[in-house]
Tab-separated table of C-alpha atoms in Angstrom:
chain	number	residue	atom	x	y	z
A	1	MET	CA	21.682	78.038	-68.826
A	2	ASP	CA	18.207	77.108	-69.397
A	3	PHE	CA	15.784	80.804	-67.241
A	4	THR	CA	12.350	79.469	-69.222
A	5	PHE	CA	10.408	79.227	-66.541
A	6	THR	CA	7.545	76.179	-65.488
A	7	GLU	CA	4.310	76.471	-66.572
A	8	GLU	CA	3.274	76.120	-62.797
A	9	GLN	CA	5.807	79.050	-61.964
A	10	GLN	CA	4.204	81.626	-65.126
A	11	ALA	CA	0.671	81.244	-63.226
A	12	ALA	CA	2.223	82.402	-60.243
A	13	VAL	CA	3.427	85.067	-62.010
A	14	GLU	CA	-0.098	86.606	-63.701
A	15	ALA	CA	-1.357	86.014	-60.792
A	16	ALA	CA	1.238	87.850	-58.547
A	17	GLN	CA	0.733	90.739	-60.616
A	18	ALA	CA	-2.861	90.598	-61.002
A	19	VAL	CA	-2.985	90.853	-57.198
A	20	PHE	CA	-0.706	93.229	-56.677
A	21	SER	CA	-1.365	96.321	-59.746
A	22	ALA	CA	-4.377	97.291	-57.558
A	23	VAL	CA	-1.256	98.081	-54.958
A	24	ALA	CA	-0.114	101.881	-55.057
A	25	PRO	CA	3.333	102.378	-53.151
A	26	ASP	CA	2.112	105.120	-51.971
A	27	ARG	CA	-0.319	103.775	-49.838
A	28	VAL	CA	0.683	104.428	-45.843
A	29	PRO	CA	2.732	107.646	-43.778
A	30	SER	CA	5.740	108.609	-46.349
A	31	PRO	CA	8.725	107.223	-44.260
A	32	ALA	CA	10.254	110.813	-45.196
A	33	LEU	CA	7.562	113.065	-43.065
A	34	THR	CA	7.205	109.918	-39.429
A	35	PRO	CA	8.841	110.272	-37.327
A	36	GLY	CA	7.793	106.321	-35.979
A	37	ALA	CA	6.646	103.463	-38.433
A	38	VAL	CA	5.010	103.864	-41.064
A	39	ALA	CA	1.512	101.880	-39.976
A	40	ASP	CA	1.401	99.264	-36.922
A	41	ASP	CA	0.485	96.487	-38.431
A	42	PHE	CA	1.399	95.279	-42.522
A	43	ASP	CA	-1.514	95.135	-44.832
A	44	ARG	CA	-4.233	93.058	-43.490
A	45	ALA	CA	-6.453	93.363	-46.261
A	46	LEU	CA	-3.644	92.171	-49.021
A	47	TRP	CA	-2.816	89.154	-46.889
A	48	SER	CA	-5.917	88.322	-47.572
A	49	THR	CA	-6.410	88.435	-51.442
A	50	LEU	CA	-2.851	86.367	-51.285
A	51	ALA	CA	-4.287	83.829	-48.981
A	52	GLU	CA	-7.729	83.879	-51.893
A	53	THR	CA	-5.704	83.497	-54.730
A	54	ASP	CA	-3.501	81.307	-53.274
A	55	LEU	CA	0.124	82.715	-53.388
A	56	LEU	CA	1.252	82.599	-49.708
A	57	SER	CA	0.500	78.156	-49.983
A	58	LEU	CA	2.192	78.198	-53.480
A	59	PRO	CA	5.705	76.793	-51.740
A	60	ILE	CA	3.453	74.297	-49.815
A	61	ALA	CA	3.202	70.908	-50.297
A	62	PRO	CA	-0.624	69.691	-51.891
A	63	GLU	CA	-1.237	67.008	-49.191
A	64	HIS	CA	-0.953	70.901	-46.877
A	65	GLY	CA	-3.039	72.389	-48.990
A	66	GLY	CA	-0.537	73.802	-50.978
A	67	ALA	CA	1.216	73.900	-54.601
A	68	GLY	CA	4.749	72.199	-54.096
A	69	LEU	CA	6.025	74.636	-55.660
A	70	ASP	CA	9.917	76.050	-55.397
A	71	PRO	CA	11.991	78.723	-54.618
A	72	ILE	CA	12.123	79.817	-57.204
A	73	ALA	CA	8.336	81.001	-58.023
A	74	LEU	CA	8.355	82.264	-54.461
A	75	CYS	CA	11.312	84.644	-55.408
A	76	LEU	CA	8.864	84.987	-58.825
A	77	VAL	CA	5.963	87.329	-56.730
A	78	LEU	CA	8.424	88.200	-53.866
A	79	ARG	CA	9.936	90.722	-57.519
A	80	GLU	CA	6.078	91.079	-58.117
A	81	SER	CA	5.099	92.663	-54.247
A	82	ALA	CA	8.126	95.080	-54.457
A	83	LYS	CA	7.401	96.472	-57.216
A	84	VAL	CA	4.987	98.590	-55.710
A	85	LEU	CA	6.735	98.798	-52.064
A	86	ALA	CA	4.042	95.693	-51.000
A	87	ARG	CA	4.124	96.167	-46.644
A	88	ILE	CA	3.680	92.037	-46.055
A	89	PRO	CA	4.944	89.684	-44.649
A	90	LEU	CA	5.478	86.858	-47.743
A	91	LEU	CA	8.815	86.768	-47.627
A	92	GLU	CA	9.525	85.813	-44.067
A	93	SER	CA	6.370	83.548	-43.853
A	94	GLY	CA	7.554	81.815	-47.622
A	95	ALA	CA	11.292	81.088	-46.364
A	96	ALA	CA	9.402	79.835	-42.826
A	97	ALA	CA	7.089	77.104	-45.217
A	98	LEU	CA	9.223	76.120	-46.583
A	99	THR	CA	11.490	74.881	-43.851
A	100	ILE	CA	8.925	74.128	-41.955
A	101	GLN	CA	7.810	71.539	-44.922
A	102	ARG	CA	10.604	70.213	-45.562
A	103	TYR	CA	12.730	69.309	-42.446
A	104	ALA	CA	9.591	69.651	-39.421
A	105	ALA	CA	7.954	66.857	-38.253
A	106	ASP	CA	5.463	65.591	-39.742
A	107	ALA	CA	3.213	66.947	-36.801
A	108	LEU	CA	4.205	71.119	-36.954
A	109	LYS	CA	4.371	70.034	-40.499
A	110	THR	CA	0.480	68.851	-39.612
A	111	GLU	CA	-0.428	71.542	-36.873
A	112	VAL	CA	0.515	74.340	-38.931
A	113	LEU	CA	1.160	74.204	-42.614
A	114	PRO	CA	-2.629	74.544	-43.253
A	115	LEU	CA	-2.781	77.160	-41.724
A	116	ILE	CA	-0.109	79.198	-43.650
A	117	GLY	CA	-1.210	78.463	-46.613
A	118	ALA	CA	-4.617	80.173	-45.788
A	119	GLY	CA	-3.762	83.420	-44.508
A	120	ASP	CA	-4.136	81.849	-40.291
A	121	LEU	CA	-1.032	81.915	-39.560
A	122	VAL	CA	1.396	84.739	-39.621
A	123	VAL	CA	5.350	83.367	-38.442
A	124	THR	CA	8.545	85.865	-39.311
A	125	VAL	CA	11.885	85.119	-38.806
A	126	ALA	CA	14.302	86.110	-36.797
A	127	ALA	CA	17.997	85.927	-39.490
A	128	HIS	CA	19.635	88.588	-37.868
A	129	GLY	CA	21.445	87.959	-34.991
A	130	ARG	CA	22.324	89.625	-31.317
A	131	THR	CA	24.158	92.893	-33.507
A	132	GLY	CA	22.835	92.268	-37.289
A	133	HIS	CA	26.466	91.164	-37.790
A	134	GLU	CA	26.908	87.810	-36.338
A	135	PRO	CA	25.845	84.021	-37.265
A	136	ALA	CA	21.933	84.195	-36.323
A	137	HIS	CA	22.152	81.026	-34.467
A	138	LEU	CA	24.543	81.685	-32.294
A	139	ALA	CA	23.038	84.919	-30.617
A	140	VAL	CA	20.926	81.433	-28.908
A	141	GLU	CA	21.812	79.670	-26.541
A	142	ALA	CA	19.687	76.311	-26.311
A	143	HIS	CA	19.882	73.806	-24.855
A	144	GLN	CA	17.275	70.671	-23.257
A	145	GLU	CA	15.651	69.534	-20.359
A	146	ASP	CA	13.529	66.708	-19.766
A	147	ALA	CA	11.191	67.180	-22.643
A	148	ASP	CA	11.826	70.799	-23.720
A	149	TRP	CA	14.128	72.972	-25.486
A	150	ILE	CA	15.223	76.111	-23.138
A	151	LEU	CA	16.077	79.089	-24.875
A	152	ASN	CA	17.856	82.650	-24.014
A	153	GLY	CA	19.040	84.856	-25.602
A	154	VAL	CA	18.342	88.061	-28.497
A	155	GLN	CA	17.687	88.166	-31.458
A	156	THR	CA	18.045	91.767	-33.306
A	157	ALA	CA	15.124	93.084	-35.858
A	158	VAL	CA	12.648	91.161	-36.451
A	159	PRO	CA	10.677	92.202	-38.869
A	160	TRP	CA	6.677	92.254	-38.409
A	161	ALA	CA	7.546	90.635	-35.091
A	162	ARG	CA	4.270	92.455	-32.955
A	163	THR	CA	1.408	90.937	-34.923
A	164	ALA	CA	3.062	88.032	-36.045
A	165	ASP	CA	1.202	85.387	-34.293
A	166	ARG	CA	4.895	82.708	-34.585
A	167	ILE	CA	8.881	83.426	-34.629
A	168	LEU	CA	11.248	80.840	-36.673
A	169	LEU	CA	14.247	81.245	-34.450
A	170	PRO	CA	17.275	79.999	-34.314
A	171	ALA	CA	19.637	78.806	-32.249
A	172	HIS	CA	23.081	76.779	-31.221
A	173	THR	CA	23.250	74.605	-28.856
A	174	PRO	CA	26.085	73.965	-25.929
A	175	GLU	CA	27.142	71.222	-29.351
A	176	GLY	CA	27.458	73.996	-31.522
A	177	HIS	CA	24.329	71.846	-33.808
A	178	ALA	CA	21.574	74.786	-35.175
A	179	VAL	CA	18.344	74.553	-34.323
A	180	LEU	CA	15.288	76.181	-35.176
A	181	ALA	CA	12.705	76.486	-32.940
A	182	LEU	CA	8.547	78.377	-33.866
A	183	VAL	CA	8.046	80.374	-30.773
A	184	PRO	CA	3.929	82.016	-30.354
A	185	ARG	CA	5.246	85.709	-30.089
A	186	THR	CA	3.006	85.864	-25.893
A	187	HIS	CA	5.177	82.973	-25.027
A	188	PRO	CA	5.897	83.366	-21.282
A	189	GLY	CA	9.987	84.384	-21.379
A	190	LEU	CA	9.787	86.029	-24.470
A	191	THR	CA	9.638	89.922	-24.780
A	192	LEU	CA	9.596	92.553	-27.195
A	193	ASP	CA	11.759	95.441	-28.032
A	194	ASP	CA	10.100	98.399	-30.128
A	195	GLN	CA	12.611	98.676	-33.257
A	196	MET	CA	11.708	100.404	-36.986
A	197	SER	CA	13.733	99.668	-40.168
A	198	THR	CA	14.854	102.003	-42.915
A	199	ASN	CA	11.840	102.098	-44.248
A	200	GLY	CA	9.391	103.079	-41.643
A	201	GLU	CA	8.291	98.788	-41.432
A	202	PRO	CA	8.050	97.378	-37.194
A	203	TYR	CA	11.494	95.689	-36.129
A	204	ALA	CA	11.568	94.127	-32.960
A	205	GLU	CA	14.519	93.148	-30.888
A	206	VAL	CA	13.242	90.189	-29.585
A	207	ARG	CA	14.118	88.546	-25.824
A	208	LEU	CA	13.918	85.096	-24.408
A	209	ASP	CA	14.692	84.758	-21.514
A	210	SER	CA	13.892	80.700	-20.035
A	211	VAL	CA	11.821	80.863	-22.879
A	212	ARG	CA	11.000	77.042	-22.957
A	213	ILE	CA	8.898	75.159	-25.926
A	214	SER	CA	8.117	71.862	-27.014
A	215	THR	CA	10.222	69.440	-28.665
A	216	ARG	CA	7.343	69.519	-31.733
A	217	GLU	CA	7.724	73.131	-31.653
A	218	ALA	CA	12.182	72.290	-32.411
A	219	ILE	CA	13.112	71.734	-36.074
A	220	THR	CA	16.947	69.507	-35.131
A	221	ASP	CA	17.663	68.386	-38.236
A	222	PRO	CA	21.207	69.949	-39.207
A	223	ALA	CA	20.113	71.435	-42.290
A	224	ALA	CA	17.535	72.831	-41.677
A	225	TRP	CA	18.895	76.960	-41.113
A	226	GLU	CA	21.667	77.103	-43.454
A	227	SER	CA	18.036	75.520	-46.379
A	228	LEU	CA	16.184	78.937	-44.021
A	229	SER	CA	19.170	81.309	-44.535
A	230	ASN	CA	20.320	80.711	-47.987
A	231	VAL	CA	16.025	80.888	-49.297
A	232	LEU	CA	15.805	84.624	-47.024
A	233	THR	CA	18.525	85.531	-48.765
A	234	ILE	CA	18.242	85.112	-51.721
A	235	GLY	CA	14.175	86.308	-51.741
A	236	THR	CA	16.026	89.727	-50.942
A	237	CYS	CA	17.850	89.605	-53.462
A	238	ALA	CA	14.445	88.867	-55.136
A	239	LEU	CA	12.731	91.550	-53.985
A	240	ALA	CA	16.074	94.225	-54.906
A	241	LEU	CA	15.336	92.874	-58.189
A	242	GLY	CA	12.318	94.531	-58.509
A	243	LEU	CA	12.317	97.135	-57.345
A	244	GLY	CA	15.010	98.611	-59.425
A	245	THR	CA	13.247	96.753	-62.340
A	246	ARG	CA	10.521	99.597	-61.464
A	247	VAL	CA	12.690	102.602	-60.399
A	248	LEU	CA	14.697	102.120	-63.498
A	249	ALA	CA	10.933	101.657	-65.584
A	250	MET	CA	10.111	105.301	-63.571
A	251	THR	CA	13.397	106.420	-64.630
A	252	SER	CA	12.864	105.952	-68.232
A	253	ASP	CA	9.465	107.680	-68.187
A	254	TYR	CA	10.238	110.800	-66.412
A	255	THR	CA	13.817	111.142	-68.998
A	256	SER	CA	10.996	110.509	-72.188
A	257	LYS	CA	9.254	113.013	-71.011
A	258	ARG	CA	10.968	116.305	-68.781
A	259	GLU	CA	12.242	118.217	-71.334
A	260	GLN	CA	15.741	120.247	-71.484
A	261	PHE	CA	17.011	122.821	-75.236
A	262	GLY	CA	14.294	121.435	-76.026
A	263	PHE	CA	14.884	117.727	-76.338
A	264	PRO	CA	13.868	114.517	-74.108
A	265	VAL	CA	16.465	114.532	-71.615
A	266	ALA	CA	17.091	110.984	-72.114
A	267	THR	CA	17.943	111.228	-75.896
A	268	PHE	CA	21.585	113.020	-73.778
A	269	GLN	CA	24.632	109.978	-73.719
A	270	ALA	CA	25.798	111.014	-70.033
A	271	VAL	CA	21.824	110.455	-69.557
A	272	ALA	CA	21.639	106.772	-71.652
A	273	CYS	CA	24.748	105.905	-71.111
A	274	GLN	CA	24.234	105.921	-66.715
A	275	ALA	CA	20.743	104.650	-67.959
A	276	ALA	CA	22.366	101.299	-69.920
A	277	ASP	CA	24.805	101.190	-67.033
A	278	ARG	CA	22.134	100.163	-64.174
A	279	PHE	CA	20.092	98.231	-66.774
A	280	ILE	CA	23.439	96.301	-67.180
A	281	ASP	CA	23.242	96.164	-63.439
A	282	LEU	CA	19.346	94.385	-63.254
A	283	ARG	CA	20.170	91.046	-65.956
A	284	ALA	CA	23.439	91.172	-63.344
A	285	MET	CA	21.169	90.893	-60.081
A	286	GLU	CA	18.862	89.005	-62.664
A	287	ALA	CA	21.239	85.879	-63.642
A	288	THR	CA	22.917	85.685	-59.988
A	289	LEU	CA	19.069	84.997	-58.375
A	290	TRP	CA	18.065	82.612	-60.607
A	291	GLN	CA	21.501	80.858	-60.224
A	292	ALA	CA	21.445	80.770	-56.990
A	293	ALA	CA	17.610	79.839	-56.678
A	294	TRP	CA	18.806	77.357	-59.023
A	295	ARG	CA	20.902	75.523	-56.545
A	296	ILE	CA	19.308	75.527	-54.354
A	297	THR	CA	16.184	74.016	-55.484
A	298	THR	CA	17.948	71.413	-57.629
A	299	GLU	CA	20.839	70.820	-54.840
A	300	ALA	CA	23.243	70.839	-58.008
A	301	ALA	CA	26.337	70.138	-57.924
A	302	GLY	CA	28.847	72.952	-58.821
A	303	PRO	CA	31.839	74.089	-57.762
A	304	LEU	CA	31.000	76.031	-55.250
A	305	PRO	CA	28.475	74.907	-52.179
A	306	ALA	CA	25.028	76.382	-52.716
A	307	ALA	CA	26.242	79.411	-50.716
A	308	GLY	CA	28.772	79.915	-53.315
A	309	ASP	CA	25.676	81.331	-55.037
A	310	VAL	CA	23.946	82.940	-52.580
A	311	ALA	CA	27.004	84.750	-51.575
A	312	VAL	CA	27.517	86.271	-55.120
A	313	ALA	CA	23.499	87.069	-55.777
A	314	LYS	CA	23.700	89.330	-53.000
A	315	ILE	CA	26.634	90.889	-53.675
A	316	TRP	CA	25.204	91.813	-56.819
A	317	ALA	CA	21.444	92.521	-55.527
A	318	SER	CA	22.628	95.708	-52.434
A	319	GLU	CA	25.504	96.576	-54.761
A	320	GLY	CA	23.169	97.236	-57.938
A	321	VAL	CA	19.908	98.129	-56.014
A	322	ARG	CA	22.049	100.965	-54.515
A	323	ARG	CA	23.398	102.022	-57.872
A	324	VAL	CA	20.012	102.018	-59.421
A	325	VAL	CA	18.486	103.668	-57.511
A	326	GLN	CA	20.992	107.117	-56.490
A	327	THR	CA	21.271	106.904	-60.517
A	328	ALA	CA	17.921	107.080	-60.550
A	329	GLN	CA	17.285	110.476	-57.983
A	330	HIS	CA	20.058	112.140	-60.125
A	331	LEU	CA	18.249	111.569	-63.264
A	332	HIS	CA	14.927	112.701	-61.983
A	333	GLY	CA	16.550	115.943	-60.303
A	334	GLY	CA	15.228	117.662	-57.619
A	335	PHE	CA	11.949	116.091	-58.604
A	336	GLY	CA	13.664	113.099	-57.301
A	337	ALA	CA	13.420	113.791	-53.254
A	338	ASP	CA	9.497	115.088	-54.024
A	339	THR	CA	7.780	113.360	-51.061
A	340	ASP	CA	4.579	113.803	-53.530
A	341	TYR	CA	6.153	111.187	-56.125
A	342	PRO	CA	7.144	107.828	-55.131
A	343	LEU	CA	10.689	107.755	-55.643
A	344	HIS	CA	12.250	108.182	-52.041
A	345	ARG	CA	10.476	105.432	-50.829
A	346	TYR	CA	11.502	103.262	-53.169
A	347	HIS	CA	15.209	104.534	-52.119
A	348	ALA	CA	14.586	104.324	-48.509
A	349	TRP	CA	13.095	100.455	-49.418
A	350	ALA	CA	16.868	99.886	-51.696
A	351	LYS	CA	18.649	100.880	-48.559
A	352	GLN	CA	17.017	98.524	-46.332
A	353	LEU	CA	17.447	95.304	-48.889
A	354	GLU	CA	20.709	96.944	-49.523
A	355	LEU	CA	21.967	96.359	-45.730
A	356	SER	CA	19.589	93.196	-44.731
A	357	LEU	CA	21.320	89.618	-43.777
A	358	GLY	CA	24.415	91.377	-45.108
A	359	PRO	CA	25.412	93.939	-47.312
A	360	ALA	CA	27.573	92.994	-50.156
A	361	ALA	CA	31.422	93.611	-48.156
A	362	ALA	CA	30.007	90.976	-46.134
A	363	HIS	CA	29.090	87.932	-48.100
A	364	GLU	CA	32.681	89.119	-50.359
A	365	GLU	CA	34.267	88.232	-47.000
A	366	SER	CA	31.755	84.660	-47.218
A	367	LEU	CA	32.817	84.035	-50.649
A	368	GLY	CA	36.236	84.476	-50.159
A	369	GLU	CA	36.321	82.125	-47.842
A	370	LEU	CA	34.526	79.675	-49.620
A	371	LEU	CA	36.712	79.489	-51.958
A	372	ALA	CA	39.891	79.553	-49.841
A	373	THR	CA	37.684	76.035	-48.429
A	374	HIS	CA	37.327	74.787	-51.974
A	375	PRO	CA	39.947	76.692	-53.878
A	376	LEU	CA	38.778	76.867	-58.080
A	377	GLY	CA	40.858	74.537	-60.681
């Protein structure tokens, strides 16, 4: 498989690296020392910089002010953002923009896409359902009344729900079809209950009580929700890859300088073998991520639906990032738990990414169902 990126994708990486090079992972209080969320809002200054450098508009079509790039480009930028623990709704905004771009009516595209690309409209996504353990679209009921949609239900663990302008959330009709609704945060009937993520970011439980939205604010294409879910999942894998890459680099730097018995600990066989195993984890995470991103971008045929590649990528991302940070903590010794050193922050983020949109076991179950439905050979 050719993993060579296009010139446009490589340019996006270079622009992202330039922006994120100025971001420090410890620019907010430590989640280990903060009883609540580490901050009330995401990094607005960084968000403005991303908008100014056209990184927010990458997945938006040129007719709406964007570059018209694909999910692969979004994943490349997400990978760079995770290396510095950038506190921004880039995954949610990018996934929402891609979905609206592809499946929404022209009027909704014209209304929101230019604003998303300019950073003036922040969109988050509800993708965890009522408990985080069932299909997200089943957590909210949607039925039509005259020319409107009426929404009732609960979505949990919605990132940045209190500060985003709109929430893109899935629901199901009485016939069982999935629809997406783009709901303003301050809409009548919508209430928010505070929640907090493992890495200290403010989340919210979103309750919808007879929330009425117009037909133009709904996306009814039957493929829209699955597409959005796939992009969110591979985006999470890209975040895990970026985080793991940075953690392994930190570990390499530390073990090459830390000495025992007069020698750098990196020269000890046990240390070198553990680091090598984690390098292999990262390469597997990388290969499965780009395979899945390529499948959903090109819609290429395969022995399994693209959801199978997405499941494999998330299995490797969840397991791999956990092993990388655990080994890093072990090889750093007590220094890894020092709250003045950023490694513990990466550990908290890794645990959040491991479980976000389902742990490895959930995707193994999904993969098993796909194999049973589409037997190979």
